[in-house]
Amino acid sequence: MPSLKWMVPQGRPRVFGIYKRVTSIGQAVANDVAIDAASLEPHHAQLVFDGRDFSVAVVDSGAVLSVNGKNKKKSKIFHNDKLTLGDIDLVFSLYDESSTSRDPNAEATDSHTSEIEGM
């Protein structure tokens, strides 16, 4: 599943799954991706999937958006593109992060082996 990863200044990044054709992003709690940040407009931007490609576009007139460091009002986006909305950095991913992680059975085997070795 596609996702947006919010690169929080402190702590672990927060991941928002993209599961709708149109995903709203902004400060208002009614957004699909709601981030409480002063630099975001209430309805800052929207992510759109047209069946083939993803794009991002500003919604509120005062919204600031850049894609990979270039100021935009609307842009196609691709895997690992960096979106900056206000002063919030998000990374777009086409792939589910859990699908790129190790096999859960391998982890269980590894941890089991570690426990035995530690005895």
mmCIF file of N, CA and C in Angstrom, residues 104-118:
data_model
loop_
_atom_site.group_PDB
_atom_site.id
_atom_site.type_symbol
_atom_site.label_atom_id
_atom_site.label_comp_id
_atom_site.label_asym_id
_atom_site.label_seq_id
_atom_site.Cartn_x
_atom_site.Cartn_y
_atom_site.Cartn_z
ATOM 1 N N PRO A 104 8.867 -12.580 8.917
ATOM 2 C CA PRO A 104 8.589 -12.718 10.356
ATOM 3 C C PRO A 104 9.028 -14.063 10.922
ATOM 4 N N ASN A 105 8.991 -15.120 10.112
ATOM 5 C CA ASN A 105 9.451 -16.429 10.583
ATOM 6 C C ASN A 105 10.950 -16.419 10.848
ATOM 7 N N ALA A 106 11.686 -15.685 10.021
ATOM 8 C CA ALA A 106 13.130 -15.597 10.223
ATOM 9 C C ALA A 106 13.424 -14.858 11.522
ATOM 10 N N GLU A 107 12.652 -13.811 11.821
ATOM 11 C CA GLU A 107 12.850 -13.082 13.073
ATOM 12 C C GLU A 107 12.578 -13.981 14.268
ATOM 13 N N ALA A 108 11.514 -14.753 14.181
ATOM 14 C CA ALA A 108 11.173 -15.644 15.292
ATOM 15 C C ALA A 108 12.288 -16.661 15.500
ATOM 16 N N THR A 109 12.816 -17.193 14.409
ATOM 17 C CA THR A 109 13.902 -18.157 14.509
ATOM 18 C C THR A 109 15.132 -17.498 15.109
ATOM 19 N N ASP A 110 15.455 -16.290 14.636
ATOM 20 C CA ASP A 110 16.627 -15.585 15.146
ATOM 21 C C ASP A 110 16.491 -15.316 16.639
ATOM 22 N N SER A 111 15.342 -14.821 17.081
ATOM 23 C CA SER A 111 15.188 -14.495 18.496
ATOM 24 C C SER A 111 15.198 -15.764 19.342
ATOM 25 N N HIS A 112 14.631 -16.844 18.825
ATOM 26 C CA HIS A 112 14.628 -18.111 19.551
ATOM 27 C C HIS A 112 16.061 -18.607 19.715
ATOM 28 N N THR A 113 16.836 -18.512 18.635
ATOM 29 C CA THR A 113 18.227 -18.943 18.687
ATOM 30 C C THR A 113 19.002 -18.100 19.691
ATOM 31 N N SER A 114 18.759 -16.791 19.706
ATOM 32 C CA SER A 114 19.455 -15.911 20.650
ATOM 33 C C SER A 114 19.129 -16.287 22.082
ATOM 34 N N GLU A 115 17.887 -16.636 22.343
ATOM 35 C CA GLU A 115 17.506 -17.010 23.698
ATOM 36 C C GLU A 115 18.242 -18.270 24.136
ATOM 37 N N ILE A 116 18.345 -19.228 23.249
ATOM 38 C CA ILE A 116 19.033 -20.471 23.599
ATOM 39 C C ILE A 116 20.513 -20.196 23.838
ATOM 40 N N GLU A 117 21.125 -19.386 22.973
ATOM 41 C CA GLU A 117 22.539 -19.093 23.139
ATOM 42 C C GLU A 117 22.809 -18.354 24.446
ATOM 43 N N GLY A 118 21.855 -17.537 24.902
ATOM 44 C CA GLY A 118 22.052 -16.760 26.122
ATOM 45 C C GLY A 118 21.883 -17.574 27.393
#
